[in-house]
mmCIF file of C-alpha atoms and ligand atoms in Angstrom:
data_model
loop_
_atom_site.group_PDB
_atom_site.id
_atom_site.type_symbol
_atom_site.label_atom_id
_atom_site.label_comp_id
_atom_site.label_asym_id
_atom_site.label_seq_id
_atom_site.Cartn_x
_atom_site.Cartn_y
_atom_site.Cartn_z
ATOM 1 C CA MET A 1 48.091 98.455 -12.818
ATOM 2 C CA LYS A 2 47.912 96.449 -16.021
ATOM 3 C CA VAL A 3 45.469 93.731 -17.062
ATOM 4 C CA GLU A 4 47.317 90.437 -17.219
ATOM 5 C CA ARG A 5 44.685 87.754 -17.702
ATOM 6 C CA ILE A 6 41.148 87.282 -19.052
ATOM 7 C CA GLU A 7 39.040 84.318 -17.948
ATOM 8 C CA VAL A 8 35.470 83.528 -18.930
ATOM 9 C CA PHE A 9 32.960 81.206 -17.260
ATOM 10 C CA LEU A 10 29.661 80.203 -18.860
ATOM 11 C CA ARG A 11 26.609 79.226 -16.867
ATOM 12 C CA SER A 12 23.839 77.627 -18.882
ATOM 13 C CA GLU A 13 21.189 75.654 -17.026
ATOM 14 C CA LYS A 14 17.580 74.807 -17.610
ATOM 15 C CA LEU A 15 15.132 76.399 -15.216
ATOM 16 C CA VAL A 16 12.969 74.087 -13.127
ATOM 17 C CA ARG A 17 9.959 75.021 -15.262
ATOM 18 C CA GLU A 18 9.205 77.200 -18.285
ATOM 19 C CA PHE A 19 8.493 80.892 -17.806
ATOM 20 C CA TRP A 20 7.009 82.384 -20.959
ATOM 21 C CA MET A 21 7.069 85.957 -22.148
ATOM 22 C CA SER A 22 4.644 86.916 -24.916
ATOM 23 C CA LEU A 23 6.475 85.081 -27.711
ATOM 24 C CA ALA A 24 9.266 83.012 -26.159
ATOM 25 C CA PRO A 25 10.280 81.231 -22.970
ATOM 26 C CA ILE A 26 13.101 82.417 -20.743
ATOM 27 C CA PRO A 27 16.031 80.423 -22.177
ATOM 28 C CA GLY A 28 17.453 79.337 -18.816
ATOM 29 C CA ALA A 29 19.824 80.495 -16.118
ATOM 30 C CA MET A 30 22.396 82.063 -18.420
ATOM 31 C CA GLU A 31 25.435 83.958 -17.139
ATOM 32 C CA ILE A 32 28.671 84.931 -18.866
ATOM 33 C CA ILE A 33 31.191 85.738 -16.143
ATOM 34 C CA VAL A 34 34.358 87.666 -16.941
ATOM 35 C CA ARG A 35 37.331 87.748 -14.585
ATOM 36 C CA LEU A 36 40.254 90.095 -15.224
ATOM 37 C CA THR A 37 43.416 89.761 -13.157
ATOM 38 C CA THR A 38 46.023 92.518 -13.059
ATOM 39 C CA ASP A 39 49.791 92.378 -12.631
ATOM 40 C CA ASP A 40 49.404 93.523 -9.017
ATOM 41 C CA GLY A 41 46.886 90.792 -8.262
ATOM 42 C CA VAL A 42 43.678 92.853 -8.283
ATOM 43 C CA VAL A 43 40.716 90.939 -9.697
ATOM 44 C CA GLY A 44 37.884 92.635 -11.593
ATOM 45 C CA ILE A 45 34.628 90.793 -12.235
ATOM 46 C CA ALA A 46 31.678 91.268 -14.557
ATOM 47 C CA GLN A 47 28.636 89.489 -15.835
ATOM 48 C CA CYS A 48 27.343 89.965 -19.329
ATOM 49 C CA HIS A 49 24.441 88.459 -21.212
ATOM 50 C CA GLY A 50 24.214 87.404 -24.818
ATOM 51 C CA MET A 51 22.826 84.477 -26.751
ATOM 52 C CA PRO A 52 24.318 82.288 -28.004
ATOM 53 C CA GLN A 53 27.022 82.353 -25.337
ATOM 54 C CA GLU A 54 29.830 80.586 -27.220
ATOM 55 C CA PRO A 55 30.592 83.371 -29.721
ATOM 56 C CA VAL A 56 30.769 85.863 -26.853
ATOM 57 C CA ALA A 57 33.251 83.604 -25.040
ATOM 58 C CA GLU A 58 35.247 83.246 -28.261
ATOM 59 C CA ILE A 59 35.445 87.022 -28.734
ATOM 60 C CA LEU A 60 36.425 87.492 -25.089
ATOM 61 C CA THR A 61 39.185 84.884 -25.199
ATOM 62 C CA LYS A 62 40.452 85.209 -28.768
ATOM 63 C CA ALA A 63 40.032 88.859 -29.783
ATOM 64 C CA MET A 64 40.015 90.788 -26.513
ATOM 65 C CA PRO A 65 43.449 89.735 -25.183
ATOM 66 C CA ALA A 66 45.205 91.572 -28.034
ATOM 67 C CA ILE A 67 43.350 94.750 -27.048
ATOM 68 C CA VAL A 68 43.114 94.477 -23.265
ATOM 69 C CA ILE A 69 46.199 92.601 -21.977
ATOM 70 C CA GLY A 70 48.893 94.978 -20.743
ATOM 71 C CA ARG A 71 46.482 97.920 -20.546
ATOM 72 C CA ASP A 72 45.717 100.247 -17.647
ATOM 73 C CA PRO A 73 41.996 100.011 -16.751
ATOM 74 C CA PHE A 74 41.877 103.790 -16.336
ATOM 75 C CA ASP A 75 42.348 104.071 -20.110
ATOM 76 C CA TYR A 76 38.850 102.630 -20.439
ATOM 77 C CA GLU A 77 37.581 105.063 -23.096
ATOM 78 C CA ARG A 78 40.501 104.288 -25.384
ATOM 79 C CA ILE A 79 40.182 100.554 -24.736
ATOM 80 C CA TRP A 80 36.420 100.746 -25.396
ATOM 81 C CA ASP A 81 36.934 102.376 -28.775
ATOM 82 C CA GLU A 82 39.492 99.781 -29.789
ATOM 83 C CA MET A 83 37.098 96.972 -28.799
ATOM 84 C CA PHE A 84 34.309 98.695 -30.732
ATOM 85 C CA THR A 85 36.316 98.464 -33.953
ATOM 86 C CA LEU A 86 35.650 94.692 -33.876
ATOM 87 C CA CYS A 87 32.105 95.556 -34.969
ATOM 88 C CA HIS A 88 33.548 96.479 -38.332
ATOM 89 C CA TYR A 89 35.998 94.454 -40.447
ATOM 90 C CA PRO A 90 38.252 92.859 -37.795
ATOM 91 C CA GLY A 91 35.463 90.948 -36.082
ATOM 92 C CA TRP A 92 32.119 91.277 -37.791
ATOM 93 C CA LYS A 93 33.313 91.022 -41.371
ATOM 94 C CA THR A 94 36.338 88.745 -41.200
ATOM 95 C CA LYS A 95 35.414 86.502 -38.257
ATOM 96 C CA GLY A 96 31.662 86.413 -38.777
ATOM 97 C CA TRP A 97 30.931 87.429 -35.191
ATOM 98 C CA SER A 98 27.607 89.174 -34.806
ATOM 99 C CA ARG A 99 27.690 92.768 -33.658
ATOM 100 C CA ALA A 100 25.381 91.785 -30.803
ATOM 101 C CA SER A 101 27.950 89.231 -29.582
ATOM 102 C CA ILE A 102 30.767 91.767 -29.898
ATOM 103 C CA MET A 103 28.793 94.378 -27.943
ATOM 104 C CA THR A 104 28.138 91.801 -25.214
ATOM 105 C CA ALA A 105 31.836 90.926 -25.029
ATOM 106 C CA ILE A 106 32.645 94.650 -24.773
ATOM 107 C CA ALA A 107 30.167 94.844 -21.882
ATOM 108 C CA GLY A 108 31.977 92.051 -20.052
ATOM 109 C CA ILE A 109 35.405 93.671 -20.364
ATOM 110 C CA ASP A 110 34.172 97.187 -19.662
ATOM 111 C CA ILE A 111 32.255 96.306 -16.492
ATOM 112 C CA ALA A 112 35.273 94.381 -15.165
ATOM 113 C CA LEU A 113 37.483 97.420 -15.910
ATOM 114 C CA TRP A 114 35.139 99.608 -13.838
ATOM 115 C CA ASP A 115 35.322 97.043 -11.007
ATOM 116 C CA LEU A 116 39.119 97.224 -11.216
ATOM 117 C CA MET A 117 39.095 101.036 -11.157
ATOM 118 C CA GLY A 118 36.903 100.979 -8.071
ATOM 119 C CA LYS A 119 39.132 98.471 -6.332
ATOM 120 C CA ALA A 120 42.275 100.427 -7.263
ATOM 121 C CA THR A 121 40.879 103.637 -5.774
ATOM 122 C CA GLY A 122 38.966 102.119 -2.868
ATOM 123 C CA LYS A 123 35.749 103.651 -4.211
ATOM 124 C CA SER A 124 32.484 102.085 -5.311
ATOM 125 C CA VAL A 125 31.646 102.267 -9.005
ATOM 126 C CA ALA A 126 28.628 104.386 -8.051
ATOM 127 C CA LYS A 127 31.018 106.846 -6.403
ATOM 128 C CA LEU A 128 33.162 106.969 -9.544
ATOM 129 C CA LEU A 129 30.043 107.621 -11.631
ATOM 130 C CA GLY A 130 28.774 110.544 -9.560
ATOM 131 C CA SER A 131 27.069 109.065 -6.502
ATOM 132 C CA TYR A 132 23.742 110.853 -6.875
ATOM 133 C CA ARG A 133 21.819 108.520 -4.508
ATOM 134 C CA ASP A 134 22.575 106.220 -1.555
ATOM 135 C CA GLU A 135 19.504 104.016 -1.960
ATOM 136 C CA LEU A 136 17.261 103.040 -4.865
ATOM 137 C CA PRO A 137 13.804 101.597 -5.373
ATOM 138 C CA ALA A 138 13.522 98.161 -6.968
ATOM 139 C CA TYR A 139 10.577 96.327 -8.488
ATOM 140 C CA ALA A 140 9.792 92.630 -8.845
ATOM 141 C CA THR A 141 9.381 91.181 -12.307
ATOM 142 C CA GLY A 142 7.017 88.229 -12.525
ATOM 143 C CA GLY A 143 3.643 87.418 -13.945
ATOM 144 C CA TYR A 144 5.058 85.124 -16.625
ATOM 145 C CA TYR A 145 2.790 82.849 -18.626
ATOM 146 C CA GLU A 146 3.147 79.360 -17.163
ATOM 147 C CA ASP A 147 1.376 76.115 -17.909
ATOM 148 C CA GLY A 148 -1.472 75.654 -15.466
ATOM 149 C CA LYS A 149 -1.285 79.168 -13.983
ATOM 150 C CA ASP A 150 -4.638 80.954 -14.170
ATOM 151 C CA ILE A 151 -5.598 84.472 -13.124
ATOM 152 C CA ALA A 152 -6.048 83.413 -9.489
ATOM 153 C CA GLY A 153 -2.540 81.923 -9.617
ATOM 154 C CA LEU A 154 -1.195 85.201 -11.019
ATOM 155 C CA VAL A 155 -2.785 87.177 -8.174
ATOM 156 C CA ASP A 156 -1.337 84.701 -5.651
ATOM 157 C CA GLU A 157 2.120 85.140 -7.193
ATOM 158 C CA VAL A 158 1.910 88.926 -6.906
ATOM 159 C CA GLY A 159 0.774 88.405 -3.312
ATOM 160 C CA VAL A 160 4.099 86.689 -2.538
ATOM 161 C CA TYR A 161 6.058 89.644 -3.934
ATOM 162 C CA VAL A 162 3.948 92.214 -2.087
ATOM 163 C CA ASP A 163 2.934 90.546 1.179
ATOM 164 C CA GLU A 164 5.953 88.299 1.804
ATOM 165 C CA ASP A 165 8.849 89.962 -0.030
ATOM 166 C CA GLY A 166 7.715 93.530 0.681
ATOM 167 C CA TYR A 167 7.698 94.927 -2.866
ATOM 168 C CA ASP A 168 5.546 97.944 -3.677
ATOM 169 C CA ALA A 169 6.074 97.706 -7.449
ATOM 170 C CA VAL A 170 5.573 94.652 -9.672
ATOM 171 C CA LYS A 171 6.020 94.137 -13.413
ATOM 172 C CA LEU A 172 3.768 91.678 -15.231
ATOM 173 C CA LYS A 173 3.995 90.085 -18.644
ATOM 174 C CA VAL A 174 1.464 90.968 -21.338
ATOM 175 C CA GLY A 175 1.608 90.760 -25.139
ATOM 176 C CA ARG A 176 -0.680 87.838 -25.954
ATOM 177 C CA GLU A 177 -4.471 87.873 -26.387
ATOM 178 C CA VAL A 178 -5.580 91.393 -25.471
ATOM 179 C CA GLY A 179 -8.851 90.516 -23.719
ATOM 180 C CA GLU A 180 -7.208 87.917 -21.482
ATOM 181 C CA ASP A 181 -4.281 90.221 -20.735
ATOM 182 C CA LEU A 182 -6.666 92.999 -19.685
ATOM 183 C CA ARG A 183 -8.434 90.556 -17.339
ATOM 184 C CA ARG A 184 -5.106 89.434 -15.847
ATOM 185 C CA VAL A 185 -3.921 92.980 -15.181
ATOM 186 C CA GLU A 186 -7.328 94.106 -13.876
ATOM 187 C CA ALA A 187 -7.382 91.225 -11.384
ATOM 188 C CA VAL A 188 -3.962 92.204 -10.003
ATOM 189 C CA ARG A 189 -4.929 95.880 -9.891
ATOM 190 C CA ASN A 190 -8.135 95.109 -8.001
ATOM 191 C CA ALA A 191 -6.341 92.822 -5.530
ATOM 192 C CA TYR A 192 -3.493 95.287 -4.953
ATOM 193 C CA PRO A 193 -4.796 98.819 -5.563
ATOM 194 C CA GLU A 194 -1.833 100.441 -3.806
ATOM 195 C CA ILE A 195 1.145 99.008 -5.730
ATOM 196 C CA ASP A 196 2.840 100.264 -8.862
ATOM 197 C CA ILE A 197 2.189 97.978 -11.819
ATOM 198 C CA MET A 198 4.443 97.953 -14.869
ATOM 199 C CA LEU A 199 3.631 95.927 -17.969
ATOM 200 C CA ASP A 200 6.050 94.277 -20.392
ATOM 201 C CA ALA A 201 4.808 92.999 -23.760
ATOM 202 C CA ASN A 202 8.323 91.861 -24.806
ATOM 203 C CA GLN A 203 7.690 93.083 -28.362
ATOM 204 C CA GLY A 204 4.658 90.839 -28.705
ATOM 205 C CA TRP A 205 2.204 93.040 -30.600
ATOM 206 C CA ASP A 206 1.881 94.942 -33.850
ATOM 207 C CA VAL A 207 1.101 98.641 -33.609
ATOM 208 C CA PRO A 208 -2.725 98.516 -33.900
ATOM 209 C CA THR A 209 -2.951 95.725 -31.313
ATOM 210 C CA ALA A 210 -0.601 97.525 -28.935
ATOM 211 C CA ILE A 211 -2.686 100.698 -29.227
ATOM 212 C CA ALA A 212 -5.915 98.750 -28.635
ATOM 213 C CA ALA A 213 -4.422 97.116 -25.543
ATOM 214 C CA ALA A 214 -3.176 100.477 -24.287
ATOM 215 C CA LYS A 215 -6.710 101.909 -24.433
ATOM 216 C CA GLY A 216 -7.891 99.256 -21.980
ATOM 217 C CA LEU A 217 -4.799 99.453 -19.794
ATOM 218 C CA GLU A 218 -5.076 103.227 -19.408
ATOM 219 C CA LEU A 219 -7.925 102.611 -16.971
ATOM 220 C CA MET A 220 -5.730 100.570 -14.615
ATOM 221 C CA ASP A 221 -3.170 103.083 -13.343
ATOM 222 C CA ILE A 222 -0.150 101.578 -15.090
ATOM 223 C CA ARG A 223 3.289 102.997 -14.314
ATOM 224 C CA TRP A 224 4.838 102.060 -17.646
ATOM 225 C CA TYR A 225 4.152 100.148 -20.849
ATOM 226 C CA GLU A 226 7.266 98.268 -21.957
ATOM 227 C CA GLU A 227 8.268 97.071 -25.427
ATOM 228 C CA PRO A 228 4.727 97.002 -26.782
ATOM 229 C CA VAL A 229 5.580 96.460 -30.464
ATOM 230 C CA HIS A 230 7.506 93.941 -32.551
ATOM 231 C CA TRP A 231 11.307 94.056 -32.761
ATOM 232 C CA TYR A 232 11.442 95.539 -36.265
ATOM 233 C CA ASP A 233 9.487 98.693 -35.427
ATOM 234 C CA GLN A 234 11.355 100.108 -32.437
ATOM 235 C CA VAL A 235 11.419 103.767 -33.466
ATOM 236 C CA GLU A 236 8.505 104.617 -35.771
ATOM 237 C CA GLY A 237 6.246 101.947 -34.269
ATOM 238 C CA LEU A 238 6.943 103.110 -30.746
ATOM 239 C CA ARG A 239 6.281 106.709 -31.813
ATOM 240 C CA ARG A 240 2.819 105.720 -32.978
ATOM 241 C CA ILE A 241 2.151 104.066 -29.602
ATOM 242 C CA VAL A 242 3.389 107.139 -27.732
ATOM 243 C CA GLU A 243 1.124 109.370 -29.814
ATOM 244 C CA ASN A 244 -1.910 107.198 -29.136
ATOM 245 C CA THR A 245 -1.749 106.479 -25.412
ATOM 246 C CA THR A 246 -1.341 108.311 -22.135
ATOM 247 C CA LEU A 247 0.711 105.388 -20.757
ATOM 248 C CA PRO A 248 4.420 106.199 -20.326
ATOM 249 C CA VAL A 249 6.255 103.970 -22.816
ATOM 250 C CA ALA A 250 9.486 102.192 -21.847
ATOM 251 C CA SER A 251 12.015 100.464 -24.090
ATOM 252 C CA GLY A 252 15.709 100.072 -24.867
ATOM 253 C CA GLU A 253 16.765 96.705 -23.379
ATOM 254 C CA GLN A 254 17.493 95.375 -26.884
ATOM 255 C CA GLU A 255 19.455 98.382 -28.131
ATOM 256 C CA MET A 256 23.141 97.744 -28.800
ATOM 257 C CA THR A 257 24.622 101.236 -28.972
ATOM 258 C CA ARG A 258 24.177 104.799 -27.748
ATOM 259 C CA HIS A 259 23.317 105.718 -31.327
ATOM 260 C CA MET A 260 20.354 103.346 -31.396
ATOM 261 C CA CYS A 261 19.263 104.742 -28.028
ATOM 262 C CA ARG A 262 19.665 108.285 -29.387
ATOM 263 C CA ASP A 263 17.245 107.540 -32.214
ATOM 264 C CA MET A 264 14.784 105.871 -29.885
ATOM 265 C CA ILE A 265 14.871 108.748 -27.393
ATOM 266 C CA GLU A 266 14.687 111.554 -29.946
ATOM 267 C CA ARG A 267 12.245 110.054 -32.414
ATOM 268 C CA SER A 268 9.957 107.648 -30.548
ATOM 269 C CA GLY A 269 9.232 109.676 -27.438
ATOM 270 C CA VAL A 270 9.885 106.914 -24.867
ATOM 271 C CA ARG A 271 9.762 108.210 -21.296
ATOM 272 C CA ILE A 272 11.834 105.406 -19.737
ATOM 273 C CA MET A 273 15.085 104.081 -21.242
ATOM 274 C CA GLN A 274 16.083 100.523 -20.293
ATOM 275 C CA PHE A 275 19.504 100.160 -21.934
ATOM 276 C CA ASP A 276 21.240 97.127 -20.381
ATOM 277 C CA ALA A 277 24.936 97.641 -19.595
ATOM 278 C CA THR A 278 25.423 93.872 -19.239
ATOM 279 C CA LYS A 279 24.048 93.143 -22.680
ATOM 280 C CA ALA A 280 25.810 95.773 -24.745
ATOM 281 C CA GLY A 281 28.658 98.185 -24.242
ATOM 282 C CA GLY A 282 29.051 98.082 -20.478
ATOM 283 C CA ILE A 283 29.054 100.984 -18.041
ATOM 284 C CA THR A 284 31.015 103.288 -20.359
ATOM 285 C CA GLU A 285 28.279 103.130 -22.999
ATOM 286 C CA TRP A 286 25.451 103.149 -20.426
ATOM 287 C CA ARG A 287 26.474 106.464 -18.912
ATOM 288 C CA LYS A 288 26.523 108.100 -22.358
ATOM 289 C CA VAL A 289 22.994 106.837 -22.989
ATOM 290 C CA ALA A 290 22.002 108.194 -19.568
ATOM 291 C CA ALA A 291 23.486 111.614 -20.321
ATOM 292 C CA HIS A 292 21.609 111.822 -23.605
ATOM 293 C CA ALA A 293 18.409 110.639 -21.933
ATOM 294 C CA GLU A 294 18.736 113.280 -19.228
ATOM 295 C CA MET A 295 18.736 116.062 -21.808
ATOM 296 C CA HIS A 296 15.409 114.726 -23.083
ATOM 297 C CA ASP A 297 13.835 114.257 -19.626
ATOM 298 C CA VAL A 298 13.951 110.474 -20.057
ATOM 299 C CA MET A 299 14.542 108.368 -16.934
ATOM 300 C CA MET A 300 16.902 105.379 -16.714
ATOM 301 C CA ALA A 301 15.498 102.030 -15.560
ATOM 302 C CA PRO A 302 17.908 99.384 -16.878
ATOM 303 C CA HIS A 303 16.945 95.821 -17.686
ATOM 304 C CA HIS A 304 18.058 93.051 -15.238
ATOM 305 C CA ASP A 305 21.119 92.733 -12.970
ATOM 306 C CA PRO A 306 20.496 95.105 -10.058
ATOM 307 C CA GLN A 307 23.834 94.096 -8.508
ATOM 308 C CA ILE A 308 25.592 95.883 -11.384
ATOM 309 C CA HIS A 309 23.034 98.438 -12.525
ATOM 310 C CA ILE A 310 22.635 99.848 -9.015
ATOM 311 C CA HIS A 311 25.947 101.636 -9.544
ATOM 312 C CA CYS A 312 24.802 103.096 -12.857
ATOM 313 C CA VAL A 313 21.362 104.181 -11.665
ATOM 314 C CA ALA A 314 22.749 105.561 -8.393
ATOM 315 C CA GLY A 315 25.423 107.509 -10.219
ATOM 316 C CA VAL A 316 23.241 109.641 -12.471
ATOM 317 C CA ARG A 317 20.627 112.317 -11.889
ATOM 318 C CA ASN A 318 17.961 110.636 -14.040
ATOM 319 C CA GLY A 319 18.214 107.193 -12.430
ATOM 320 C CA LEU A 320 14.760 105.788 -11.718
ATOM 321 C CA ILE A 321 14.494 102.209 -10.445
ATOM 322 C CA LEU A 322 16.066 98.716 -10.555
ATOM 323 C CA GLU A 323 14.621 95.477 -11.908
ATOM 324 C CA SER A 324 14.811 92.310 -9.793
ATOM 325 C CA PHE A 325 13.609 88.699 -9.901
ATOM 326 C CA PRO A 326 12.712 87.489 -6.415
ATOM 327 C CA ASN A 327 11.368 84.134 -7.614
ATOM 328 C CA PRO A 328 14.333 81.713 -7.239
ATOM 329 C CA ASP A 329 12.880 79.391 -9.889
ATOM 330 C CA ARG A 330 13.082 82.248 -12.406
ATOM 331 C CA ASP A 331 16.487 83.615 -11.368
ATOM 332 C CA PRO A 332 18.593 81.100 -9.439
ATOM 333 C CA ALA A 333 21.719 83.272 -9.772
ATOM 334 C CA TRP A 334 20.218 85.943 -7.514
ATOM 335 C CA GLN A 335 19.930 83.288 -4.795
ATOM 336 C CA ASP A 336 23.139 81.313 -5.197
ATOM 337 C CA MET A 337 25.874 83.147 -7.111
ATOM 338 C CA TYR A 338 26.619 86.400 -5.317
ATOM 339 C CA VAL A 339 28.587 87.017 -2.149
ATOM 340 C CA GLY A 340 28.048 90.261 -0.279
ATOM 341 C CA VAL A 341 25.433 91.680 -2.628
ATOM 342 C CA GLU A 342 23.034 94.122 -0.995
ATOM 343 C CA PRO A 343 19.626 92.555 -0.270
ATOM 344 C CA ILE A 344 16.430 94.152 -1.535
ATOM 345 C CA VAL A 345 14.320 94.988 1.513
ATOM 346 C CA ASN A 346 10.883 96.563 1.195
ATOM 347 C CA SER A 347 11.504 97.382 -2.455
ATOM 348 C CA ARG A 348 14.710 99.276 -1.639
ATOM 349 C CA MET A 349 18.369 98.459 -2.307
ATOM 350 C CA THR A 350 21.230 100.274 -0.571
ATOM 351 C CA VAL A 351 24.062 101.393 -2.823
ATOM 352 C CA PRO A 352 27.194 99.373 -1.905
ATOM 353 C CA GLN A 353 30.000 101.442 -0.401
ATOM 354 C CA GLY A 354 32.753 98.866 -0.809
ATOM 355 C CA PRO A 355 35.332 99.191 -3.587
ATOM 356 C CA GLY A 356 34.335 98.403 -7.153
ATOM 357 C CA LEU A 357 31.023 96.657 -7.706
ATOM 358 C CA GLY A 358 30.971 95.794 -4.014
ATOM 359 C CA TYR A 359 30.224 92.093 -4.308
ATOM 360 C CA ASP A 360 32.012 88.900 -5.234
ATOM 361 C CA LEU A 361 30.922 85.666 -6.867
ATOM 362 C CA ASN A 362 30.603 82.288 -5.215
ATOM 363 C CA TRP A 363 33.668 80.932 -7.012
ATOM 364 C CA GLU A 364 33.235 77.422 -5.664
ATOM 365 C CA LEU A 365 29.830 77.329 -7.355
ATOM 366 C CA VAL A 366 31.178 78.988 -10.503
ATOM 367 C CA GLU A 367 34.003 76.451 -10.793
ATOM 368 C CA ARG A 368 31.564 73.606 -10.203
ATOM 369 C CA ILE A 369 28.702 74.485 -12.556
ATOM 370 C CA CYS A 370 30.218 76.750 -15.225
ATOM 371 C CA SER A 371 32.416 75.867 -18.191
ATOM 372 C CA ARG A 372 35.701 77.769 -18.176
ATOM 373 C CA HIS A 373 37.293 79.447 -21.198
ATOM 374 C CA ALA A 374 40.702 81.093 -21.261
ATOM 375 C CA GLY A 375 42.235 81.736 -24.644
ATOM 376 C CA GLU A 376 45.357 83.081 -26.243
ATOM 377 C CA PRO A 377 45.478 86.078 -28.550
ATOM 378 C CA VAL A 378 44.852 85.220 -32.204
HETATM 379 MG MG1 LIG B 401 11.592 93.831 -20.655
#
């Protein structure tokens, strides 16, 4: 089996309204879809996520064919290393591609290779990775800052996730004015004393503010405290948070490599690692991060994309939980783009048993709403 063709589809749509994190709005419904076709007609799919999307598509269609076309997907480690060299002179230095864009493009190819390996063997990716669990917990992410939404509106929103959708764990946004954030979280805690509550500051605070917020939040039975400090202080800053709160600290969704995750795990003391296989490096890099995390008693709870990350989390011993976005206004792809994906019922998702990733895309929709890129080797 040899890879014969790389195609890329970009989805970029405005959401029906703005959902704000601490410092920035969600940029839209953004999907980079990669489709690999082999000489024996097997199709491998992937989704990856990077902004801006165009450089990622350019790397996938201009640089990746020279590395990937004609290759056996089972040589994935060798292929990965060759793709990784683009982060040095061939791509970063001479083409001006950012390393973040290159790592996202690697993710797209690598995940599609794993889908191909699963389809070639008739096994799910989770089975190839070790098949440690058959079912996983999932939580609902919501609680965004929205124009006109007050604390009562926030509690109502959580009520939909808990009472209608059946979730027993919900993640809320924090990271703005500390007093108001404490009131928001306290209101949800009082209304729903039985659920798990996670908090995500999306790197909104400096260290003293994040510590001050943590002191108030410690009284509210919080399951984890995610990305509390600004982007530039992700090791030493996080360490100071860890040393000054009893809240378990989570981070890692912005890290690009296993080396960055190594430093975060060893030096900051995070308890939950959120490395995102769709954003950087793919499944091959993710499982190395997971192995390193396991040796430090750190659990894996990857950012976004449960339809892909379920295989990763199910495959390793230190897999914890999946993130999901049940609000269709926030994540239209979860509602309209997947075919055969396992539903999340009562906060649980069954690990797919079908070959590869175990789901397909709604190609009619993809062809209709996405722009298509297919390039030649440079
Ligand atoms: Mg997050």
